[in-house]
Structures are given as C-alpha cells and as structure tokens.
Coordinates of C-alpha atoms and ligand atoms in Angstrom, one line a residue:
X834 CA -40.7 -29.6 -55.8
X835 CA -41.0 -29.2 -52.0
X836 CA -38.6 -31.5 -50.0
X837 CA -40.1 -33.7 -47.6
X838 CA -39.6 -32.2 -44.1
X839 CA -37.2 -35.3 -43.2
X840 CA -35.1 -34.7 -46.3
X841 CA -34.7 -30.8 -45.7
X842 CA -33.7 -32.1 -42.0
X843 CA -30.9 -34.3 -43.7
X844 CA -29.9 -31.5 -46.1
X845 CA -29.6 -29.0 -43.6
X846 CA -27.8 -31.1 -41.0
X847 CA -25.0 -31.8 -43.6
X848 CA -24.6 -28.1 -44.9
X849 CA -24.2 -27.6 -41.1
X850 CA -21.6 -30.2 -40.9
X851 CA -19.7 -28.3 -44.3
X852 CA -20.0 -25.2 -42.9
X853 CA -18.2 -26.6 -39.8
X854 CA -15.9 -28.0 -41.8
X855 CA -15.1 -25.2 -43.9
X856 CA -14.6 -23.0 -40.6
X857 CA -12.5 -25.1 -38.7
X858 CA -10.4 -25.5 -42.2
X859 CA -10.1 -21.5 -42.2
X860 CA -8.8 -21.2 -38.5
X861 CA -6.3 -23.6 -39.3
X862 CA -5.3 -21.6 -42.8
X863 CA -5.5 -18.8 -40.8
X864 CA -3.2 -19.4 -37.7
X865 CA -0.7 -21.8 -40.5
X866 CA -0.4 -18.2 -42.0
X867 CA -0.1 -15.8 -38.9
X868 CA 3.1 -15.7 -37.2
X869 CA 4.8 -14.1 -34.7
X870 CA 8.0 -13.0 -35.0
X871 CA 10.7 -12.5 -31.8
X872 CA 14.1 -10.8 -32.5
X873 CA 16.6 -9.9 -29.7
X874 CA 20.2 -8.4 -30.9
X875 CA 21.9 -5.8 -29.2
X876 CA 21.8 -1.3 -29.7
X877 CA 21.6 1.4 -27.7
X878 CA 24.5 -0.4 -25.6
X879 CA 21.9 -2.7 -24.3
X880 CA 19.6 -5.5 -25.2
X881 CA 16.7 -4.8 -27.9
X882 CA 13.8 -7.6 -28.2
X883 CA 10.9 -7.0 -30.7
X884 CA 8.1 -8.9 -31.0
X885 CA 5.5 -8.2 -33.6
X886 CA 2.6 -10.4 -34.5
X887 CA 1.3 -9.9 -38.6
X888 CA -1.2 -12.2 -40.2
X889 CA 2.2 -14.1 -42.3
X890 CA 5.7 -14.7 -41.7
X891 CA 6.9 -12.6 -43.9
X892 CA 4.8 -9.4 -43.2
X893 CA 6.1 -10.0 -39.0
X894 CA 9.8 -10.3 -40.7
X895 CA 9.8 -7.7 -42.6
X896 CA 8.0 -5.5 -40.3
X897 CA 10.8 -6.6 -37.3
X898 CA 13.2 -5.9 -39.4
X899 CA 12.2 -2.1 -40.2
X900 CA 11.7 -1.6 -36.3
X901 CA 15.2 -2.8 -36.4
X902 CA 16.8 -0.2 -38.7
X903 CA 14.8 2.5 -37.3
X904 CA 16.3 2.2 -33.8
X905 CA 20.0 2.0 -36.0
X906 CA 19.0 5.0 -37.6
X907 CA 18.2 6.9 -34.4
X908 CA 21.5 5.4 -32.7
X909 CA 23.9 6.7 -35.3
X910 CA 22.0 10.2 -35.3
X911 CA 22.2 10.4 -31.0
X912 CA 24.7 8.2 -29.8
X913 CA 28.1 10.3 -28.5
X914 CA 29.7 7.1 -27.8
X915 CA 29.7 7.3 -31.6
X916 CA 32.7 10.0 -32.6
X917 CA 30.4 10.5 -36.4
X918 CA 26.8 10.9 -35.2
X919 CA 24.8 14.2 -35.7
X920 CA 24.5 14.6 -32.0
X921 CA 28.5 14.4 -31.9
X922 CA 29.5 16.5 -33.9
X923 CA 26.7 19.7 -32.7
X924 CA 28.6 18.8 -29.1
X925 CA 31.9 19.8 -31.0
X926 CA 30.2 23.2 -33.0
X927 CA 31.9 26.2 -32.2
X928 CA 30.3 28.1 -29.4
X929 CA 27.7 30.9 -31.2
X930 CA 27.5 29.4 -35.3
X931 CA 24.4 27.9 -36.4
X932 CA 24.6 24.2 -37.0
X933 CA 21.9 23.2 -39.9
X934 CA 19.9 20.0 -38.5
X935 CA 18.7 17.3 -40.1
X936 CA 15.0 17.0 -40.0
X937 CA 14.7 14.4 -37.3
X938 CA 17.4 16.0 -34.8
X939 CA 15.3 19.3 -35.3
X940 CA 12.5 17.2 -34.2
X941 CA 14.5 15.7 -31.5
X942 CA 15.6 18.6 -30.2
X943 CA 12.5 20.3 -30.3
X944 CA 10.3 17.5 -28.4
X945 CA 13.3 17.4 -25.7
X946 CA 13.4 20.8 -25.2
X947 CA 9.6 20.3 -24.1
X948 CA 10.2 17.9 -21.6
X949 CA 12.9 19.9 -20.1
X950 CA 10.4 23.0 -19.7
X951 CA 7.9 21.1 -18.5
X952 CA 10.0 19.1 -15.7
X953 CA 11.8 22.5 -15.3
X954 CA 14.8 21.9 -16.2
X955 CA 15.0 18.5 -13.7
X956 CA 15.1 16.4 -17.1
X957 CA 18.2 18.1 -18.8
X958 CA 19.5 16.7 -21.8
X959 CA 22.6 19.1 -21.4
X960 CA 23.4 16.3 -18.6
X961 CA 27.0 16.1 -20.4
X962 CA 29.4 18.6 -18.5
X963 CA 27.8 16.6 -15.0
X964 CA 28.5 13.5 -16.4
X965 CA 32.1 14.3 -17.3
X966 CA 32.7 16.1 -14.3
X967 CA 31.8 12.7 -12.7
X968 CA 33.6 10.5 -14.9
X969 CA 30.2 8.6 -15.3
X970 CA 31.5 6.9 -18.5
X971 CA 35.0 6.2 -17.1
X972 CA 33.9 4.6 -13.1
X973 CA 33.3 7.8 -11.4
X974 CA 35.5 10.3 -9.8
X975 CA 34.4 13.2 -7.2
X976 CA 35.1 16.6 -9.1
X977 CA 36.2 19.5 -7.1
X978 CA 33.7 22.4 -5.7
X979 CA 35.3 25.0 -8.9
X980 CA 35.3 22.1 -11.4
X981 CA 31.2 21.2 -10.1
X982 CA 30.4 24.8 -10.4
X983 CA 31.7 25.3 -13.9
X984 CA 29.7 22.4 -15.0
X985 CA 26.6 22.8 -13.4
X986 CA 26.5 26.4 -15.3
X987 CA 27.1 25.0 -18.6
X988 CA 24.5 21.8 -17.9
X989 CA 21.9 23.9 -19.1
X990 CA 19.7 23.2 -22.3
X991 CA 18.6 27.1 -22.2
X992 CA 22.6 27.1 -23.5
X993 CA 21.3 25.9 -26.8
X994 CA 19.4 28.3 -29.3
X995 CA 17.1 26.1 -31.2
X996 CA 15.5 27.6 -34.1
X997 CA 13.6 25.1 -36.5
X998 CA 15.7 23.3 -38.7
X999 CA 19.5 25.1 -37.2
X1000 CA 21.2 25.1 -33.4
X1001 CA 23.7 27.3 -32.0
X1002 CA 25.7 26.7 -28.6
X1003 CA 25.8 29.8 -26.8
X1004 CA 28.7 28.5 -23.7
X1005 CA 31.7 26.4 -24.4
X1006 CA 31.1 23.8 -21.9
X1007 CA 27.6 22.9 -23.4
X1008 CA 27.7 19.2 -24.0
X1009 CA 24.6 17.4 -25.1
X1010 CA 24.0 13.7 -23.6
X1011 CA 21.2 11.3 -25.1
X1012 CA 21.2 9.1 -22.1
X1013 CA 18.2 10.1 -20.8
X1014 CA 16.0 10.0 -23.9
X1015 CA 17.6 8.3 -26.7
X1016 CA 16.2 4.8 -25.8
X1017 CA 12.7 6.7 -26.1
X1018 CA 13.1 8.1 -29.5
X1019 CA 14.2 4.6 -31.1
X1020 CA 11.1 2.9 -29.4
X1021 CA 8.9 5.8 -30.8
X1022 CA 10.9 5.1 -34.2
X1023 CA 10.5 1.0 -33.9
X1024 CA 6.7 1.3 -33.6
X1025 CA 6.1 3.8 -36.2
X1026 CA 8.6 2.1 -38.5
X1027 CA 6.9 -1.5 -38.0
X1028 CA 3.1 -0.5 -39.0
X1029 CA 2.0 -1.9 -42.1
X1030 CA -0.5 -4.0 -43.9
X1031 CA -1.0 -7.0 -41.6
X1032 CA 1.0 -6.2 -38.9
X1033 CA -0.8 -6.8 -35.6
X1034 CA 0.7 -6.1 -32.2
X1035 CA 4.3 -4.2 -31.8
X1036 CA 6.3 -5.1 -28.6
X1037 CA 10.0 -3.2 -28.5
X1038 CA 11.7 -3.4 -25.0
X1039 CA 14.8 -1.6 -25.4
X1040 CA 16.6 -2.3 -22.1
X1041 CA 13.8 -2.5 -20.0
X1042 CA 12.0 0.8 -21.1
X1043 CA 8.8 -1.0 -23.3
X1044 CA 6.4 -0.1 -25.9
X1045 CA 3.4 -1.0 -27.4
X1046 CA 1.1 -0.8 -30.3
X1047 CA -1.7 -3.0 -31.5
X1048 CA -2.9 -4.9 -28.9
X1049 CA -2.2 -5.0 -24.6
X1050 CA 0.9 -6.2 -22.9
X1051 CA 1.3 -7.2 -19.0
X1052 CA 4.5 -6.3 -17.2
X1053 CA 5.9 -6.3 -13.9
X1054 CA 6.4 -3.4 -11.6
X1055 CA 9.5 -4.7 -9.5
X1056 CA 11.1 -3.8 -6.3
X1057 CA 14.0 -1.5 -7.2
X1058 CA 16.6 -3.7 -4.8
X1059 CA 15.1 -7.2 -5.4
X1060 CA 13.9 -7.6 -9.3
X1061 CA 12.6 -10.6 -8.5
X1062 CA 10.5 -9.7 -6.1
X1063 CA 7.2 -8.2 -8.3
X1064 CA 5.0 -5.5 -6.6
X1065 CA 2.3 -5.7 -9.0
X1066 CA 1.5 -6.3 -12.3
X1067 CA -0.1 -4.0 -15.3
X1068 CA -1.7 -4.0 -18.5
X1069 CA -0.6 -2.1 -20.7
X1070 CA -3.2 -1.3 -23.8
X1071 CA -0.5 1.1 -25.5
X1072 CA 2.5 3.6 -25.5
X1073 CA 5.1 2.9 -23.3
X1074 CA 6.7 2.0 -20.2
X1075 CA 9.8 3.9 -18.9
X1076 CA 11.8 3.1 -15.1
X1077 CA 14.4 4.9 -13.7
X1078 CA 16.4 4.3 -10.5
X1079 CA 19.4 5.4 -9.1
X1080 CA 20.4 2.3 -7.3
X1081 CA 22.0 0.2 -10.5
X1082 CA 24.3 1.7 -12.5
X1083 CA 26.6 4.3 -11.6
X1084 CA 29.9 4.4 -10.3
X1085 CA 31.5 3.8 -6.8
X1086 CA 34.0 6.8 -6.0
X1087 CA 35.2 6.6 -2.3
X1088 CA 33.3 3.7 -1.4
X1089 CA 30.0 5.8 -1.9
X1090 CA 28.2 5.4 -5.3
X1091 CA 27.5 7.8 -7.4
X1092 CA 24.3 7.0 -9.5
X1093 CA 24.1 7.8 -12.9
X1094 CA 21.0 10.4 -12.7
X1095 CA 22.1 13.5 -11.8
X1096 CA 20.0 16.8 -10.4
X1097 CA 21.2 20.0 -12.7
X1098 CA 20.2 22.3 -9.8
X1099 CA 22.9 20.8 -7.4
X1100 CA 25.3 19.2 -10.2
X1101 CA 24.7 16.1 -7.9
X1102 CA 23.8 12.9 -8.3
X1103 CA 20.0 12.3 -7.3
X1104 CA 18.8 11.0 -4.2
X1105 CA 18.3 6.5 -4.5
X1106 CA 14.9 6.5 -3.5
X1107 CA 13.8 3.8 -5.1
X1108 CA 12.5 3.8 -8.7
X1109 CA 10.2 5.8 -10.6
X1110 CA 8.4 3.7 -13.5
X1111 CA 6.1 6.4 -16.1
X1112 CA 3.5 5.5 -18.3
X1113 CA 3.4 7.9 -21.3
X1114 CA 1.4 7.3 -24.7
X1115 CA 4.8 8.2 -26.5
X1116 CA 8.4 6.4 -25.8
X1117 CA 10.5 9.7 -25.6
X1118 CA 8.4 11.3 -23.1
X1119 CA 8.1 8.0 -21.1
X1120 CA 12.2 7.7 -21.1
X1121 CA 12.7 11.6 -20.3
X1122 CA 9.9 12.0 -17.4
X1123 CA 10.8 9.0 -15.8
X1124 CA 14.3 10.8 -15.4
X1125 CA 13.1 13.8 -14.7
X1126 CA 10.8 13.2 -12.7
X1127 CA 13.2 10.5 -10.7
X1128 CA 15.3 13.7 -10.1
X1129 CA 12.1 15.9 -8.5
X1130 CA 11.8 12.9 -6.3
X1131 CA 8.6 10.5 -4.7
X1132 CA 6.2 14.1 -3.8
X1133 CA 7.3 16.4 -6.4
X1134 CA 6.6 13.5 -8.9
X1135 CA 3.8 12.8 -7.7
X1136 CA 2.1 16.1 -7.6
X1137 CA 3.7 16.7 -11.1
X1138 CA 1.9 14.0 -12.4
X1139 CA -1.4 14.9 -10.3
X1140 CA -1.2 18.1 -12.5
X1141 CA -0.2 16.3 -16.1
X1142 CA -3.4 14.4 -16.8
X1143 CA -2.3 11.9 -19.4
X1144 CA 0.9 10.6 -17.8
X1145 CA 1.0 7.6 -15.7
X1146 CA 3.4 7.2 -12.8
X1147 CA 4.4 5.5 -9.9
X1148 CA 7.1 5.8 -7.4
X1149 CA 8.3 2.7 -5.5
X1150 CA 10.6 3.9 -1.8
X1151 CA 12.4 1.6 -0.7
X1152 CA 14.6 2.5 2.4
X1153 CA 15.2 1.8 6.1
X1154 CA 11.6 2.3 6.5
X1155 CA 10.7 -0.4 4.5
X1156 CA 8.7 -0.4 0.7
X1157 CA 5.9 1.9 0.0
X1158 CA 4.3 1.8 -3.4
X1159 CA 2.4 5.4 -4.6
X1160 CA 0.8 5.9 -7.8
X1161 CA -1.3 8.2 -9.8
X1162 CA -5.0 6.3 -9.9
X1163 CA -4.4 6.3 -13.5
X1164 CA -1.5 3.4 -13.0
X1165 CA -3.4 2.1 -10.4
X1166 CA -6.7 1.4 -12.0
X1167 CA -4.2 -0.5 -14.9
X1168 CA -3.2 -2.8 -12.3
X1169 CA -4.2 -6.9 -12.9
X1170 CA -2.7 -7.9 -9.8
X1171 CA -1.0 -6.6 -6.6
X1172 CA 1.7 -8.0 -4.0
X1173 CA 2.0 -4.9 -2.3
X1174 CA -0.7 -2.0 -1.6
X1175 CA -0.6 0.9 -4.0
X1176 CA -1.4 4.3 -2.6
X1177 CA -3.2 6.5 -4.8
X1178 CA -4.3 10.0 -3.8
X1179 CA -7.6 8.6 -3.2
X1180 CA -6.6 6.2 -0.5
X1181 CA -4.6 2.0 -0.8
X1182 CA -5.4 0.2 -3.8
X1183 CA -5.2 -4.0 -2.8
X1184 CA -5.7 -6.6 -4.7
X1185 CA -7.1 -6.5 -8.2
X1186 CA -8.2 -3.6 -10.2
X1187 CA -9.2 -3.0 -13.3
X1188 CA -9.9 -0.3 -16.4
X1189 CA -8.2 2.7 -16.9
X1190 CA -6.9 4.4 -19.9
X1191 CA -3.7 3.2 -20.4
Ligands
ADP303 P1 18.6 4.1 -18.1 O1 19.4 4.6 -19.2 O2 19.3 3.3 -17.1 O3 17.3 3.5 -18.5 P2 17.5 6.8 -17.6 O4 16.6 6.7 -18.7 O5 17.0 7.3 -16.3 O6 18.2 5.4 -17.2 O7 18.7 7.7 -18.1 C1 19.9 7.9 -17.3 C2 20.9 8.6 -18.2 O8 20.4 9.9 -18.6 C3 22.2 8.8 -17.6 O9 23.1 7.8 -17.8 C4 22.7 10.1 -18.3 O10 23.2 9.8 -19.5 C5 21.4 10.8 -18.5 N1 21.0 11.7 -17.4 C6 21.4 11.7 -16.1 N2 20.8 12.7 -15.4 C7 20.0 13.3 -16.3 C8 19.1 14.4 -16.1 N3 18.9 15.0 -15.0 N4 18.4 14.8 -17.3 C9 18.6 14.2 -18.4 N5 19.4 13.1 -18.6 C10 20.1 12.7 -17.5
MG304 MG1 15.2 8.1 -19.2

C-alpha cells in the first residue's frame, strides 16, 4: 500500500526528527565518555605536566600514567645526581674495561653520539669535567688555566669507545653529563609509552622543552630576558620543541655569571646571545641541537640548520642592539601570529603565516 504523499511527508519529517535525536544523544555519550587527563608532578629536577586526551577516563589515566613511569625509568637510568643510575656508575668504570649496557643506554648512547658528530662535537655529552671544573652544580667557581686545560681534554665524547651493547672509557677524566639530553629522551619515552587504544593527543612539557603526538599544539616563542613578553606564536602539528639560553641558570663567580652551557672547544661557558628554540620531530635531538647548536651561536646555527632539512630552528638576539628574531622558513611558515618580524633567509616574515611541515 503506497502512502499518501502527505503521510510519507509526516513519516519522514519524524524519522528526521529521531535521527536528530539519536545524534545529538551520541555526541553527548560521546564527549560524557572522552576525557582529558592533566597531571603535573615533579622529575628530571624540574616540573613535568602531561596532558593526554583518550576517548574514556580511564584509557587518558592509564595512558598518563605510563608516560609517567617512562620518564622515571629514563631518570633512574641517566640521572648522575642519582649515585645508583646506569649512567653513574659507567662515569665511575675503570679507565679501558668494557662496561656491558643495558639495551636502552646502548641506544642512548648511540643516538647521542650522533648528535655530537653532527653538531661537531659543539653538543658534547662528555660536558662533565667542564661542569666540575666550574662548580656548575655547587654555584660556580673560576678554575685555573692548568685545571681548564685538563678538562677541556677529557670533555670529549671521542673518549668513549661505544660498541653495541658494551662502553669503555679510554681517559680518566671522562665524565658523562645527561644535562643536555636527558629531558629529550624521557619526552621521546613519555610519548611512545602513552600510545594506545583510544588515546588521542599526547602533550609532555618537561621543563619547558614540549612534545607532541596526536593532534597540534600552539606555543609561545618568548623573549629570552622578558618571558612575558611573546615574540610570536606556533603550531606545532608534532615532535617537539626544545629552547636553550644561557641567560637563566648558571652561576655568578666574581660578579660575572657563568651560564650553564659550555663550548668544549674553549672549555668556556658559551656566549648569552639570546636563546635558541629547535623544532625536531624526535625529543632527544630537539633537547641536544638546541644546545648544541646554542653553543655554534645565531650564524653558525643558522647555516647548520639551512643544511639539515628537517630540523626547525630559530635564534632570538637580544643585546644592546636591541631584539632580532631569525628563523629557518621552516619555523617561520609554522608561525599563527607574530609580535616581532621573523627573518628567514628569504627576507622578514610579519604578521600571520601559515603551513609548513611541522
Ligand atoms: P636546560 O636543561 O636548561 O633546558 P639545555 O638543554 O641547554 O638546558 O642543557 C644544559 C645542560 O646541558 C647543562 O646544565 C649541562 O648539564 C649540559 N651541557 C652544557 N653544555 C653542554 C654542551 N656543550 N653539550 C652537551 N651538554 C651540555
Ligand atoms: Mg638541551
């Protein structure tokens, strides 16, 4: 029996309305059961905040939580603040025996070793003897020219033999620092430890270093003097964020600070430019090039990233001549908004821009 055109009209009108209702009843459902989870406690010596978005509660808990432990794990293997981590105790190996490695330090060791090559040898995570000769972790002190010498020789990763899975110190003064690149591998760890089923976006900032999987994040480039002053902001689709800056922490020794990123080829502390901020798609190389190439300083940087498609950087000046903002067009082209004028090799970027990789 066909329906009468007016009845069908009727019929139809009131499915609609159902269907309406059975939608708007399944976004609700939906958002009742998606959740997003923040957590902010403290490792590394600094502040860690994750954020992860899942489609329950429990999925965003449980996945915050496994972040969590992964950066725990990756503290008690690299921390020498720690006198029982791995790291420790290859610091205190005698000079010329193989030390077996776990797995992940072999991996650690390996990817660092990398990044020292490749920034030659301005990242150096054989940092140690420079920071002790500097009393870095005890205020600061100004070593002597003999005392400077000795450990400028033995701040050199090409001290360590690396073989796979074993490492042997070949000078006495070889000591190992995680500074620069710890807070990298326990982001890299976070994000790969919080995938899972129904897991959605992964935010980890672990003292201002960020990183990000699953869906875009916007973030501030600051002036290195003034953080509340922004320069620009950028979106950030995924990997991770890293800034360095001389300016902050350090020590003062003689009324003169003495910042906490040193160059290995002078045994010095680097020159306070500014900052450097790097945008890498993994954590560890974000952490490590942005000291490394903090050390290489504003042109070297610069051309190093012009020849390292891939990496993101930009450098932020700020001295008696005022602030001057230079990226890579990469970082540029990911920027939402701009206070300041960002110089890219192919002339000022103002205002808004958009696309990009990153
Ligand atoms: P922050 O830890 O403040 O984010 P960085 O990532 O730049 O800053 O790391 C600075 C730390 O790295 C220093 O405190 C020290 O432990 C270590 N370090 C200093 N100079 C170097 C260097 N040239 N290469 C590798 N590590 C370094
Ligand atoms: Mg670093």
């Amino acid at each position: 029996m066909a329906a009468s055109p007016a009845l069908y009209r009727a019929r139809s009108l009131r499915w609609r309305r159902i269907r309406l209702v059975i939608l708007l009843a399944g976004l609700i459902a939906a958002d009742a059961a998606a959740a997003e989870v923040e957590r902010r406690l403290f490792a590394m010596g600094t502040e860690l905040v994750v954020t992860v978005s899942a489609d329950t509660r429990p999925a965003a808990l449980a996945a915050s939580e496994r972040a969590v432990a992964a950066i725990a794990a990756v503290e008690r293997r690299l921390s020498t603040w720690r006198p029982d981590s791995e790291l420790t105790r290859l610091n205190a190996a005698p000079v010329g025996v193989p030390v077996p490695l776990s797995a992940p330090l072999a991996a650690d060791l390996a990817e660092v070793q990398r990044l020292w090559r490749a920034t030659g040898g301005a990242f150096d995570p054989a940092v140690g003897s420079l920071v002790r000769a500097w009393g870095l972790r005890e205020g600061g002190r100004r070593p002597g020219a003999a005392e400077l010498g000795e450990a400028r020789r033995a701040g050199d990763f090409g001290r360590l033999a690396l073989t796979g899975r074993s490492a042997t110190r070949l000078a006495a003064g070889l000591i190992l620092e995680e500074g620069g690149f710890a807070k990298g591998v326990g982001l890299d760890a976070a994000l790969e430890a919080a995938r899972g089923p129904g897991v959605g976006r992964v935010v980890v900032d672990l003292g201002g270093q960020l990183a990000v999987v699953g869906g875009a994040l916007e973030l501030d480039l600051v002036a290195p003097r003034d953080r509340s002053r922004r320069l620009a902001r950028v979106r950030v689709a995924s990997g991770s964020v890293a800034t360095s800056g001389n300016g902050e922490r350090g020590a003062i020794v003689d009324g003169a600070r003495v910042g906490h990123i040193l160059d290995p080829r002078t045994g010095r502390p680097a020159r306070d430019f500014g900052s450097l901020t790097v945008w890498a798609p993994a954590a560890t190389e974000a952490d490590a090039l942005a000291t490394g190439l903090y050390v290489l300083g504003p042109d070297a940087a610069l051309e190093w990233a012009a020849a390292h498609p891939g990496i993101e950087v930009a450098v932020v000046e700020d001295d008696v001549r005022g602030l001057r903002v230079r990226a890579t067009p990469g970082l540029a082209a990911i920027a939402v908004a701009t206070a300041v004028p960002i110089e890219t090799s192919h002339g000022a970027v103002a205002g808004r821009a958009q696309g990009g990789r990153p």
